[in-house]
Amino acid sequence: MNLRAASTFFYRRPYWYLALLLVPPLLWFGTVYLGSLFALLAQSFYRIDDFTAQIVREPTLATYKLLVTQPANVDIVVRTLIMAITVTLACALIALPIATYMARYARGRMKALFYVGVMLPMWTSYLVKVYAWRLLLAKEGVFAWVWAKLGLAGLLEAILAAPGVGGPSLSSSYLGMFIVFVYMWLPFMILPMAAALERVPGSLLQASADLGARPAQTFRNVVLPLAVPGIAAGSVFTFSLTLGDYIIPSVVGAPGYFIGMMVYVQQGTAGNIPLAAAFSVVPIVLIFVYLSIAKRFGAFDAL
């Protein structure tokens, strides 16, 4: 009887029913997620005492001042930001033809095969893939062997000698790190882009052809503008994931800290929780700015 009365009560008052469904997840979100986020933000306003190495729990901007005035810290932020932007651009360029074929031309089993092929690497352990790429990019690895067989060993050495790009080998260079980042996050660009392109009405393409536009013109003036929301949606993933990752820069790449690595080192080895928290705030601010820009291009419409 009580259950029937409660059912009748919520049936007549749908807003109460909706509130009952939303309160538990909202409580979890507000206490666990937002609570920890605000605790992190609060830690960034403390500082480390230079003599005792203890945390001084007094509100101050000294840690943020250290973050933006020390050249090494600024270099870490800039290095991470440049890598995130270049990875995002590369993923967009590689994903566009793949997503276009998947959405506009592939049919039946071929389309299913493409989707499985795109998602298949995501079913494998993240760490296994990173360490496998380290072996592939090693000095005696598969990549170096292929370049040598093609007679391009000298070109590879010239690329690795370039400052800011190369290193002793591909596995110890920013170029190798860039390759691994692109491989890891490419599916996150392809899938939203393909979803956006599948929403393009075929009548628009037919109308463009009827008006005398060549396929290249149709792609440039019709398909590409309509794919922008998908590109923006995919870029949200590739940009944010690159910005916060610390495993790939730790395993593959040239010496030099990234934001994720700096957070790990400062809160672990160095024990400087305020500086680690301040570094953690940087990706939050950058991603917030990036999301604001991506929203203008309809990123959330393609998710």
PDB file of C-alpha atoms in Angstrom:
ATOM      1  CA  MET A   1       0.000   0.000   0.000  1.00  0.00           C
ATOM      2  CA  ASN A   2       2.829   2.356   0.871  1.00  0.00           C
ATOM      3  CA  LEU A   3       4.541   1.561  -2.419  1.00  0.00           C
ATOM      4  CA  ARG A   4       1.361   2.293  -4.332  1.00  0.00           C
ATOM      5  CA  ALA A   5       0.908   5.575  -2.477  1.00  0.00           C
ATOM      6  CA  ALA A   6       4.501   6.539  -3.191  1.00  0.00           C
ATOM      7  CA  SER A   7       4.087   5.605  -6.848  1.00  0.00           C
ATOM      8  CA  THR A   8       0.946   7.732  -7.078  1.00  0.00           C
ATOM      9  CA  PHE A   9       2.692  10.617  -5.326  1.00  0.00           C
ATOM     10  CA  PHE A  10       5.626  10.658  -7.729  1.00  0.00           C
ATOM     11  CA  TYR A  11       3.396  10.079 -10.756  1.00  0.00           C
ATOM     12  CA  ARG A  12       1.400  13.203  -9.920  1.00  0.00           C
ATOM     13  CA  ARG A  13       4.549  15.163  -9.108  1.00  0.00           C
ATOM     14  CA  PRO A  14       7.102  14.395 -11.871  1.00  0.00           C
ATOM     15  CA  TYR A  15       9.504  17.081 -10.651  1.00  0.00           C
ATOM     16  CA  TRP A  16       9.852  15.284  -7.311  1.00  0.00           C
ATOM     17  CA  TYR A  17      10.517  12.048  -9.176  1.00  0.00           C
ATOM     18  CA  LEU A  18      13.188  13.750 -11.270  1.00  0.00           C
ATOM     19  CA  ALA A  19      14.748  15.226  -8.127  1.00  0.00           C
ATOM     20  CA  LEU A  20      14.824  11.790  -6.490  1.00  0.00           C
ATOM     21  CA  LEU A  21      16.705  10.383  -9.481  1.00  0.00           C
ATOM     22  CA  LEU A  22      19.181  13.257  -9.690  1.00  0.00           C
ATOM     23  CA  VAL A  23      19.999  13.834  -6.021  1.00  0.00           C
ATOM     24  CA  PRO A  24      22.331  10.785  -5.512  1.00  0.00           C
ATOM     25  CA  PRO A  25      24.545  11.386  -8.580  1.00  0.00           C
ATOM     26  CA  LEU A  26      24.563  15.142  -7.927  1.00  0.00           C
ATOM     27  CA  LEU A  27      25.619  14.570  -4.335  1.00  0.00           C
ATOM     28  CA  TRP A  28      28.425  12.308  -5.538  1.00  0.00           C
ATOM     29  CA  PHE A  29      29.438  14.846  -8.189  1.00  0.00           C
ATOM     30  CA  GLY A  30      29.322  17.751  -5.751  1.00  0.00           C
ATOM     31  CA  THR A  31      31.166  16.094  -2.881  1.00  0.00           C
ATOM     32  CA  VAL A  32      33.654  13.718  -4.510  1.00  0.00           C
ATOM     33  CA  TYR A  33      34.451  15.435  -7.800  1.00  0.00           C
ATOM     34  CA  LEU A  34      33.911  19.135  -7.136  1.00  0.00           C
ATOM     35  CA  GLY A  35      34.984  18.754  -3.510  1.00  0.00           C
ATOM     36  CA  SER A  36      38.350  17.298  -4.503  1.00  0.00           C
ATOM     37  CA  LEU A  37      38.701  19.923  -7.229  1.00  0.00           C
ATOM     38  CA  PHE A  38      38.161  22.773  -4.784  1.00  0.00           C
ATOM     39  CA  ALA A  39      40.523  21.116  -2.308  1.00  0.00           C
ATOM     40  CA  LEU A  40      43.130  21.044  -5.079  1.00  0.00           C
ATOM     41  CA  LEU A  41      42.483  24.709  -5.815  1.00  0.00           C
ATOM     42  CA  ALA A  42      42.850  25.568  -2.125  1.00  0.00           C
ATOM     43  CA  GLN A  43      46.199  23.756  -1.939  1.00  0.00           C
ATOM     44  CA  SER A  44      47.527  25.914  -4.770  1.00  0.00           C
ATOM     45  CA  PHE A  45      47.137  29.018  -2.598  1.00  0.00           C
ATOM     46  CA  TYR A  46      49.548  27.660   0.025  1.00  0.00           C
ATOM     47  CA  ARG A  47      53.330  27.715  -0.181  1.00  0.00           C
ATOM     48  CA  ILE A  48      56.362  25.720   0.887  1.00  0.00           C
ATOM     49  CA  ASP A  49      58.623  27.192   3.550  1.00  0.00           C
ATOM     50  CA  ASP A  50      62.117  27.446   2.090  1.00  0.00           C
ATOM     51  CA  PHE A  51      63.851  26.530   5.361  1.00  0.00           C
ATOM     52  CA  THR A  52      61.621  23.823   6.870  1.00  0.00           C
ATOM     53  CA  ALA A  53      60.166  22.453   3.590  1.00  0.00           C
ATOM     54  CA  GLN A  54      56.799  22.397   5.350  1.00  0.00           C
ATOM     55  CA  ILE A  55      53.526  23.591   3.828  1.00  0.00           C
ATOM     56  CA  VAL A  56      52.528  26.999   5.145  1.00  0.00           C
ATOM     57  CA  ARG A  57      48.744  26.940   5.187  1.00  0.00           C
ATOM     58  CA  GLU A  58      48.202  30.656   4.756  1.00  0.00           C
ATOM     59  CA  PRO A  59      46.477  32.086   1.653  1.00  0.00           C
ATOM     60  CA  THR A  60      49.087  33.498  -0.705  1.00  0.00           C
ATOM     61  CA  LEU A  61      49.824  33.897  -4.409  1.00  0.00           C
ATOM     62  CA  ALA A  62      53.509  33.106  -3.935  1.00  0.00           C
ATOM     63  CA  THR A  63      53.196  29.681  -5.580  1.00  0.00           C
ATOM     64  CA  TYR A  64      51.454  31.124  -8.633  1.00  0.00           C
ATOM     65  CA  LYS A  65      54.095  33.853  -8.776  1.00  0.00           C
ATOM     66  CA  LEU A  66      56.764  31.148  -8.785  1.00  0.00           C
ATOM     67  CA  LEU A  67      54.870  29.351 -11.551  1.00  0.00           C
ATOM     68  CA  VAL A  68      54.652  32.331 -13.917  1.00  0.00           C
ATOM     69  CA  THR A  69      58.007  34.000 -13.155  1.00  0.00           C
ATOM     70  CA  GLN A  70      60.399  31.060 -13.088  1.00  0.00           C
ATOM     71  CA  PRO A  71      61.569  30.438 -16.690  1.00  0.00           C
ATOM     72  CA  ALA A  72      61.756  26.659 -16.208  1.00  0.00           C
ATOM     73  CA  ASN A  73      58.098  26.489 -15.153  1.00  0.00           C
ATOM     74  CA  VAL A  74      56.965  28.713 -18.013  1.00  0.00           C
ATOM     75  CA  ASP A  75      58.959  26.545 -20.426  1.00  0.00           C
ATOM     76  CA  ILE A  76      57.119  23.447 -19.175  1.00  0.00           C
ATOM     77  CA  VAL A  77      53.717  25.050 -19.777  1.00  0.00           C
ATOM     78  CA  VAL A  78      54.689  26.314 -23.242  1.00  0.00           C
ATOM     79  CA  ARG A  79      56.231  22.958 -24.237  1.00  0.00           C
ATOM     80  CA  THR A  80      53.086  21.086 -23.187  1.00  0.00           C
ATOM     81  CA  LEU A  81      50.781  23.566 -24.919  1.00  0.00           C
ATOM     82  CA  ILE A  82      52.723  23.395 -28.207  1.00  0.00           C
ATOM     83  CA  MET A  83      52.652  19.593 -28.145  1.00  0.00           C
ATOM     84  CA  ALA A  84      48.896  19.565 -27.459  1.00  0.00           C
ATOM     85  CA  ILE A  85      48.203  21.944 -30.351  1.00  0.00           C
ATOM     86  CA  THR A  86      50.418  20.094 -32.844  1.00  0.00           C
ATOM     87  CA  VAL A  87      48.951  16.706 -31.889  1.00  0.00           C
ATOM     88  CA  THR A  88      45.435  18.081 -32.293  1.00  0.00           C
ATOM     89  CA  LEU A  89      46.208  19.512 -35.739  1.00  0.00           C
ATOM     90  CA  ALA A  90      47.885  16.286 -36.884  1.00  0.00           C
ATOM     91  CA  CYS A  91      44.980  14.164 -35.670  1.00  0.00           C
ATOM     92  CA  ALA A  92      42.521  16.403 -37.519  1.00  0.00           C
ATOM     93  CA  LEU A  93      44.478  16.163 -40.792  1.00  0.00           C
ATOM     94  CA  ILE A  94      44.815  12.368 -40.569  1.00  0.00           C
ATOM     95  CA  ALA A  95      41.268  11.764 -39.358  1.00  0.00           C
ATOM     96  CA  LEU A  96      39.495  13.865 -42.005  1.00  0.00           C
ATOM     97  CA  PRO A  97      39.952  11.528 -45.012  1.00  0.00           C
ATOM     98  CA  ILE A  98      39.372   8.431 -42.868  1.00  0.00           C
ATOM     99  CA  ALA A  99      36.185   9.819 -41.329  1.00  0.00           C
ATOM    100  CA  THR A 100      34.986  11.041 -44.726  1.00  0.00           C
ATOM    101  CA  TYR A 101      35.354   7.591 -46.262  1.00  0.00           C
ATOM    102  CA  MET A 102      33.702   5.938 -43.258  1.00  0.00           C
ATOM    103  CA  ALA A 103      30.731   8.308 -43.293  1.00  0.00           C
ATOM    104  CA  ARG A 104      30.146   8.867 -47.024  1.00  0.00           C
ATOM    105  CA  TYR A 105      31.457   5.874 -48.937  1.00  0.00           C
ATOM    106  CA  ALA A 106      31.871   2.776 -46.736  1.00  0.00           C
ATOM    107  CA  ARG A 107      28.849   0.480 -46.611  1.00  0.00           C
ATOM    108  CA  GLY A 108      27.878  -2.691 -44.813  1.00  0.00           C
ATOM    109  CA  ARG A 109      30.727  -4.887 -43.672  1.00  0.00           C
ATOM    110  CA  MET A 110      33.353  -2.444 -44.871  1.00  0.00           C
ATOM    111  CA  LYS A 111      31.899   0.292 -42.670  1.00  0.00           C
ATOM    112  CA  ALA A 112      31.760  -2.065 -39.685  1.00  0.00           C
ATOM    113  CA  LEU A 113      35.347  -3.090 -40.389  1.00  0.00           C
ATOM    114  CA  PHE A 114      36.471   0.532 -40.356  1.00  0.00           C
ATOM    115  CA  TYR A 115      34.728   1.240 -37.040  1.00  0.00           C
ATOM    116  CA  VAL A 116      36.195  -1.883 -35.450  1.00  0.00           C
ATOM    117  CA  GLY A 117      39.628  -0.996 -36.831  1.00  0.00           C
ATOM    118  CA  VAL A 118      39.419   2.492 -35.342  1.00  0.00           C
ATOM    119  CA  MET A 119      38.255   1.277 -31.925  1.00  0.00           C
ATOM    120  CA  LEU A 120      40.381  -1.867 -31.720  1.00  0.00           C
ATOM    121  CA  PRO A 121      43.513  -0.116 -30.345  1.00  0.00           C
ATOM    122  CA  MET A 122      41.353   1.343 -27.566  1.00  0.00           C
ATOM    123  CA  TRP A 123      40.686  -2.183 -26.266  1.00  0.00           C
ATOM    124  CA  THR A 124      44.374  -2.743 -25.546  1.00  0.00           C
ATOM    125  CA  SER A 125      46.151  -1.746 -22.344  1.00  0.00           C
ATOM    126  CA  TYR A 126      47.394   1.839 -22.443  1.00  0.00           C
ATOM    127  CA  LEU A 127      50.751   0.968 -20.860  1.00  0.00           C
ATOM    128  CA  VAL A 128      51.296  -1.983 -23.189  1.00  0.00           C
ATOM    129  CA  LYS A 129      50.834   0.287 -26.204  1.00  0.00           C
ATOM    130  CA  VAL A 130      53.196   2.948 -24.857  1.00  0.00           C
ATOM    131  CA  TYR A 131      55.996   0.492 -24.104  1.00  0.00           C
ATOM    132  CA  ALA A 132      55.430  -1.276 -27.431  1.00  0.00           C
ATOM    133  CA  TRP A 133      55.901   2.039 -29.204  1.00  0.00           C
ATOM    134  CA  ARG A 134      59.096   2.632 -27.238  1.00  0.00           C
ATOM    135  CA  LEU A 135      60.469  -0.623 -28.678  1.00  0.00           C
ATOM    136  CA  LEU A 136      59.252   0.222 -32.186  1.00  0.00           C
ATOM    137  CA  LEU A 137      60.915   3.644 -32.083  1.00  0.00           C
ATOM    138  CA  ALA A 138      64.164   2.473 -30.473  1.00  0.00           C
ATOM    139  CA  LYS A 139      67.465   2.965 -32.238  1.00  0.00           C
ATOM    140  CA  GLU A 140      67.487  -0.679 -33.351  1.00  0.00           C
ATOM    141  CA  GLY A 141      63.723  -0.876 -33.666  1.00  0.00           C
ATOM    142  CA  VAL A 142      61.349  -1.458 -36.567  1.00  0.00           C
ATOM    143  CA  PHE A 143      61.116   2.180 -37.630  1.00  0.00           C
ATOM    144  CA  ALA A 144      64.885   2.606 -37.920  1.00  0.00           C
ATOM    145  CA  TRP A 145      65.120  -0.711 -39.798  1.00  0.00           C
ATOM    146  CA  VAL A 146      62.454   0.354 -42.321  1.00  0.00           C
ATOM    147  CA  TRP A 147      64.129   3.712 -42.910  1.00  0.00           C
ATOM    148  CA  ALA A 148      67.461   1.942 -43.439  1.00  0.00           C
ATOM    149  CA  LYS A 149      65.928  -0.526 -45.920  1.00  0.00           C
ATOM    150  CA  LEU A 150      64.438   2.391 -47.863  1.00  0.00           C
ATOM    151  CA  GLY A 151      67.830   4.082 -47.977  1.00  0.00           C
ATOM    152  CA  LEU A 152      66.596   6.950 -45.818  1.00  0.00           C
ATOM    153  CA  ALA A 153      68.797   6.389 -42.775  1.00  0.00           C
ATOM    154  CA  GLY A 154      70.647   9.633 -43.492  1.00  0.00           C
ATOM    155  CA  LEU A 155      67.375  11.576 -43.626  1.00  0.00           C
ATOM    156  CA  LEU A 156      66.283  10.084 -40.319  1.00  0.00           C
ATOM    157  CA  GLU A 157      69.584  11.077 -38.727  1.00  0.00           C
ATOM    158  CA  ALA A 158      69.162  14.613 -40.086  1.00  0.00           C
ATOM    159  CA  ILE A 159      65.664  14.824 -38.599  1.00  0.00           C
ATOM    160  CA  LEU A 160      66.879  13.522 -35.244  1.00  0.00           C
ATOM    161  CA  ALA A 161      69.679  16.103 -35.285  1.00  0.00           C
ATOM    162  CA  ALA A 162      67.183  18.973 -35.597  1.00  0.00           C
ATOM    163  CA  PRO A 163      66.999  20.996 -32.355  1.00  0.00           C
ATOM    164  CA  GLY A 164      63.685  20.882 -30.531  1.00  0.00           C
ATOM    165  CA  VAL A 165      62.532  17.864 -32.556  1.00  0.00           C
ATOM    166  CA  GLY A 166      65.114  15.101 -32.493  1.00  0.00           C
ATOM    167  CA  GLY A 167      67.252  13.215 -30.038  1.00  0.00           C
ATOM    168  CA  PRO A 168      69.500  10.143 -29.853  1.00  0.00           C
ATOM    169  CA  SER A 169      66.695   8.021 -31.344  1.00  0.00           C
ATOM    170  CA  LEU A 170      63.008   8.291 -32.158  1.00  0.00           C
ATOM    171  CA  SER A 171      62.173   6.791 -28.770  1.00  0.00           C
ATOM    172  CA  SER A 172      64.116   9.609 -27.097  1.00  0.00           C
ATOM    173  CA  SER A 173      62.878  12.546 -29.148  1.00  0.00           C
ATOM    174  CA  TYR A 174      59.945  14.933 -29.247  1.00  0.00           C
ATOM    175  CA  LEU A 175      59.139  13.590 -32.707  1.00  0.00           C
ATOM    176  CA  GLY A 176      58.724  10.082 -31.287  1.00  0.00           C
ATOM    177  CA  MET A 177      56.565  11.432 -28.481  1.00  0.00           C
ATOM    178  CA  PHE A 178      54.454  13.267 -31.076  1.00  0.00           C
ATOM    179  CA  ILE A 179      53.988  10.032 -33.077  1.00  0.00           C
ATOM    180  CA  VAL A 180      52.831   8.119 -29.994  1.00  0.00           C
ATOM    181  CA  PHE A 181      50.436  10.891 -28.945  1.00  0.00           C
ATOM    182  CA  VAL A 182      48.866  10.976 -32.411  1.00  0.00           C
ATOM    183  CA  TYR A 183      48.491   7.197 -32.450  1.00  0.00           C
ATOM    184  CA  MET A 184      46.896   7.161 -28.994  1.00  0.00           C
ATOM    185  CA  TRP A 185      44.355   9.932 -29.512  1.00  0.00           C
ATOM    186  CA  LEU A 186      43.513   9.516 -33.220  1.00  0.00           C
ATOM    187  CA  PRO A 187      40.372   7.401 -32.575  1.00  0.00           C
ATOM    188  CA  PHE A 188      39.002  10.196 -30.393  1.00  0.00           C
ATOM    189  CA  MET A 189      39.194  12.490 -33.422  1.00  0.00           C
ATOM    190  CA  ILE A 190      37.921  10.055 -36.050  1.00  0.00           C
ATOM    191  CA  LEU A 191      34.721   8.985 -34.288  1.00  0.00           C
ATOM    192  CA  PRO A 192      33.189  12.452 -33.602  1.00  0.00           C
ATOM    193  CA  MET A 193      34.221  13.600 -37.066  1.00  0.00           C
ATOM    194  CA  ALA A 194      32.579  10.573 -38.709  1.00  0.00           C
ATOM    195  CA  ALA A 195      29.438  11.163 -36.649  1.00  0.00           C
ATOM    196  CA  ALA A 196      29.300  14.788 -37.807  1.00  0.00           C
ATOM    197  CA  LEU A 197      29.836  13.846 -41.459  1.00  0.00           C
ATOM    198  CA  GLU A 198      27.105  11.205 -41.314  1.00  0.00           C
ATOM    199  CA  ARG A 199      24.658  13.984 -40.431  1.00  0.00           C
ATOM    200  CA  VAL A 200      25.406  15.823 -43.679  1.00  0.00           C
ATOM    201  CA  PRO A 201      22.305  15.388 -45.903  1.00  0.00           C
ATOM    202  CA  GLY A 202      22.989  13.732 -49.238  1.00  0.00           C
ATOM    203  CA  SER A 203      20.675  16.257 -50.888  1.00  0.00           C
ATOM    204  CA  LEU A 204      23.227  19.002 -50.196  1.00  0.00           C
ATOM    205  CA  LEU A 205      25.912  17.090 -52.059  1.00  0.00           C
ATOM    206  CA  GLN A 206      23.530  16.432 -54.944  1.00  0.00           C
ATOM    207  CA  ALA A 207      22.537  20.092 -55.059  1.00  0.00           C
ATOM    208  CA  SER A 208      26.191  21.112 -55.144  1.00  0.00           C
ATOM    209  CA  ALA A 209      26.845  18.731 -58.040  1.00  0.00           C
ATOM    210  CA  ASP A 210      23.737  19.975 -59.884  1.00  0.00           C
ATOM    211  CA  LEU A 211      25.038  23.525 -59.602  1.00  0.00           C
ATOM    212  CA  GLY A 212      28.242  22.492 -61.371  1.00  0.00           C
ATOM    213  CA  ALA A 213      30.598  22.146 -58.427  1.00  0.00           C
ATOM    214  CA  ARG A 214      33.432  19.682 -58.816  1.00  0.00           C
ATOM    215  CA  PRO A 215      33.975  17.058 -56.081  1.00  0.00           C
ATOM    216  CA  ALA A 216      36.883  19.042 -54.647  1.00  0.00           C
ATOM    217  CA  GLN A 217      34.755  22.194 -54.527  1.00  0.00           C
ATOM    218  CA  THR A 218      31.888  20.314 -52.890  1.00  0.00           C
ATOM    219  CA  PHE A 219      34.226  18.930 -50.256  1.00  0.00           C
ATOM    220  CA  ARG A 220      35.817  22.317 -49.592  1.00  0.00           C
ATOM    221  CA  ASN A 221      32.669  24.448 -49.583  1.00  0.00           C
ATOM    222  CA  VAL A 222      30.007  22.026 -48.335  1.00  0.00           C
ATOM    223  CA  VAL A 223      31.416  19.002 -46.522  1.00  0.00           C
ATOM    224  CA  LEU A 224      34.329  20.630 -44.687  1.00  0.00           C
ATOM    225  CA  PRO A 225      32.296  23.488 -43.093  1.00  0.00           C
ATOM    226  CA  LEU A 226      29.707  20.964 -41.911  1.00  0.00           C
ATOM    227  CA  ALA A 227      32.488  18.789 -40.472  1.00  0.00           C
ATOM    228  CA  VAL A 228      33.787  21.615 -38.274  1.00  0.00           C
ATOM    229  CA  PRO A 229      31.622  20.614 -35.254  1.00  0.00           C
ATOM    230  CA  GLY A 230      33.063  17.092 -35.432  1.00  0.00           C
ATOM    231  CA  ILE A 231      36.607  18.418 -35.728  1.00  0.00           C
ATOM    232  CA  ALA A 232      36.014  20.720 -32.764  1.00  0.00           C
ATOM    233  CA  ALA A 233      34.523  17.859 -30.720  1.00  0.00           C
ATOM    234  CA  GLY A 234      37.459  15.568 -31.484  1.00  0.00           C
ATOM    235  CA  SER A 235      39.934  18.317 -30.738  1.00  0.00           C
ATOM    236  CA  VAL A 236      38.499  18.656 -27.233  1.00  0.00           C
ATOM    237  CA  PHE A 237      39.600  15.077 -26.529  1.00  0.00           C
ATOM    238  CA  THR A 238      42.995  15.222 -28.250  1.00  0.00           C
ATOM    239  CA  PHE A 239      43.912  18.588 -26.746  1.00  0.00           C
ATOM    240  CA  SER A 240      42.866  17.806 -23.174  1.00  0.00           C
ATOM    241  CA  LEU A 241      44.312  14.282 -23.161  1.00  0.00           C
ATOM    242  CA  THR A 242      47.687  15.480 -24.460  1.00  0.00           C
ATOM    243  CA  LEU A 243      47.716  18.370 -22.025  1.00  0.00           C
ATOM    244  CA  GLY A 244      47.312  16.179 -18.963  1.00  0.00           C
ATOM    245  CA  ASP A 245      49.178  13.010 -19.926  1.00  0.00           C
ATOM    246  CA  TYR A 246      52.343  12.179 -18.016  1.00  0.00           C
ATOM    247  CA  ILE A 247      52.979   8.535 -18.939  1.00  0.00           C
ATOM    248  CA  ILE A 248      53.899   9.018 -22.610  1.00  0.00           C
ATOM    249  CA  PRO A 249      56.383  11.864 -21.888  1.00  0.00           C
ATOM    250  CA  SER A 250      57.890   9.716 -19.122  1.00  0.00           C
ATOM    251  CA  VAL A 251      58.373   6.626 -21.316  1.00  0.00           C
ATOM    252  CA  VAL A 252      58.896   8.087 -24.804  1.00  0.00           C
ATOM    253  CA  GLY A 253      60.531  11.387 -25.615  1.00  0.00           C
ATOM    254  CA  ALA A 254      63.461  13.687 -25.031  1.00  0.00           C
ATOM    255  CA  PRO A 255      64.440  14.901 -21.565  1.00  0.00           C
ATOM    256  CA  GLY A 256      62.213  17.724 -20.421  1.00  0.00           C
ATOM    257  CA  TYR A 257      59.212  17.948 -18.165  1.00  0.00           C
ATOM    258  CA  PHE A 258      55.600  18.270 -19.228  1.00  0.00           C
ATOM    259  CA  ILE A 259      52.789  19.504 -16.990  1.00  0.00           C
ATOM    260  CA  GLY A 260      51.620  16.006 -16.042  1.00  0.00           C
ATOM    261  CA  MET A 261      55.162  14.894 -15.236  1.00  0.00           C
ATOM    262  CA  MET A 262      55.747  18.014 -13.143  1.00  0.00           C
ATOM    263  CA  VAL A 263      52.610  17.390 -11.109  1.00  0.00           C
ATOM    264  CA  TYR A 264      53.692  13.794 -10.492  1.00  0.00           C
ATOM    265  CA  VAL A 265      57.231  14.784  -9.465  1.00  0.00           C
ATOM    266  CA  GLN A 266      56.218  17.705  -7.254  1.00  0.00           C
ATOM    267  CA  GLN A 267      53.577  15.825  -5.283  1.00  0.00           C
ATOM    268  CA  GLY A 268      55.624  12.624  -5.093  1.00  0.00           C
ATOM    269  CA  THR A 269      59.395  13.003  -5.028  1.00  0.00           C
ATOM    270  CA  ALA A 270      59.646  16.703  -4.128  1.00  0.00           C
ATOM    271  CA  GLY A 271      56.642  16.787  -1.790  1.00  0.00           C
ATOM    272  CA  ASN A 272      55.727  20.283  -2.979  1.00  0.00           C
ATOM    273  CA  ILE A 273      51.936  19.897  -2.951  1.00  0.00           C
ATOM    274  CA  PRO A 274      51.187  23.628  -3.505  1.00  0.00           C
ATOM    275  CA  LEU A 275      53.310  23.790  -6.673  1.00  0.00           C
ATOM    276  CA  ALA A 276      51.839  20.503  -7.917  1.00  0.00           C
ATOM    277  CA  ALA A 277      48.349  21.930  -7.339  1.00  0.00           C
ATOM    278  CA  ALA A 278      49.259  25.154  -9.141  1.00  0.00           C
ATOM    279  CA  PHE A 279      50.523  23.156 -12.126  1.00  0.00           C
ATOM    280  CA  SER A 280      47.280  21.152 -12.049  1.00  0.00           C
ATOM    281  CA  VAL A 281      45.264  24.342 -12.316  1.00  0.00           C
ATOM    282  CA  VAL A 282      47.040  25.303 -15.562  1.00  0.00           C
ATOM    283  CA  PRO A 283      45.430  22.530 -17.686  1.00  0.00           C
ATOM    284  CA  ILE A 284      42.059  23.300 -16.108  1.00  0.00           C
ATOM    285  CA  VAL A 285      42.322  26.938 -17.186  1.00  0.00           C
ATOM    286  CA  LEU A 286      43.656  26.066 -20.654  1.00  0.00           C
ATOM    287  CA  ILE A 287      40.954  23.451 -21.241  1.00  0.00           C
ATOM    288  CA  PHE A 288      38.251  25.863 -20.045  1.00  0.00           C
ATOM    289  CA  VAL A 289      39.469  28.446 -22.564  1.00  0.00           C
ATOM    290  CA  TYR A 290      39.687  25.789 -25.262  1.00  0.00           C
ATOM    291  CA  LEU A 291      36.171  24.516 -24.526  1.00  0.00           C
ATOM    292  CA  SER A 292      34.853  28.067 -24.800  1.00  0.00           C
ATOM    293  CA  ILE A 293      36.435  28.362 -28.237  1.00  0.00           C
ATOM    294  CA  ALA A 294      35.313  24.880 -29.334  1.00  0.00           C
ATOM    295  CA  LYS A 295      31.739  25.594 -28.256  1.00  0.00           C
ATOM    296  CA  ARG A 296      31.583  28.435 -30.772  1.00  0.00           C
ATOM    297  CA  PHE A 297      32.303  25.890 -33.518  1.00  0.00           C
ATOM    298  CA  GLY A 298      29.518  23.582 -32.367  1.00  0.00           C
ATOM    299  CA  ALA A 299      31.736  20.996 -30.685  1.00  0.00           C
ATOM    300  CA  PHE A 300      29.072  19.860 -28.239  1.00  0.00           C
ATOM    301  CA  ASP A 301      26.566  19.334 -31.047  1.00  0.00           C
ATOM    302  CA  ALA A 302      28.753  16.548 -32.449  1.00  0.00           C
ATOM    303  CA  LEU A 303      29.438  14.713 -29.209  1.00  0.00           C
TER     304      LEU A 303
END
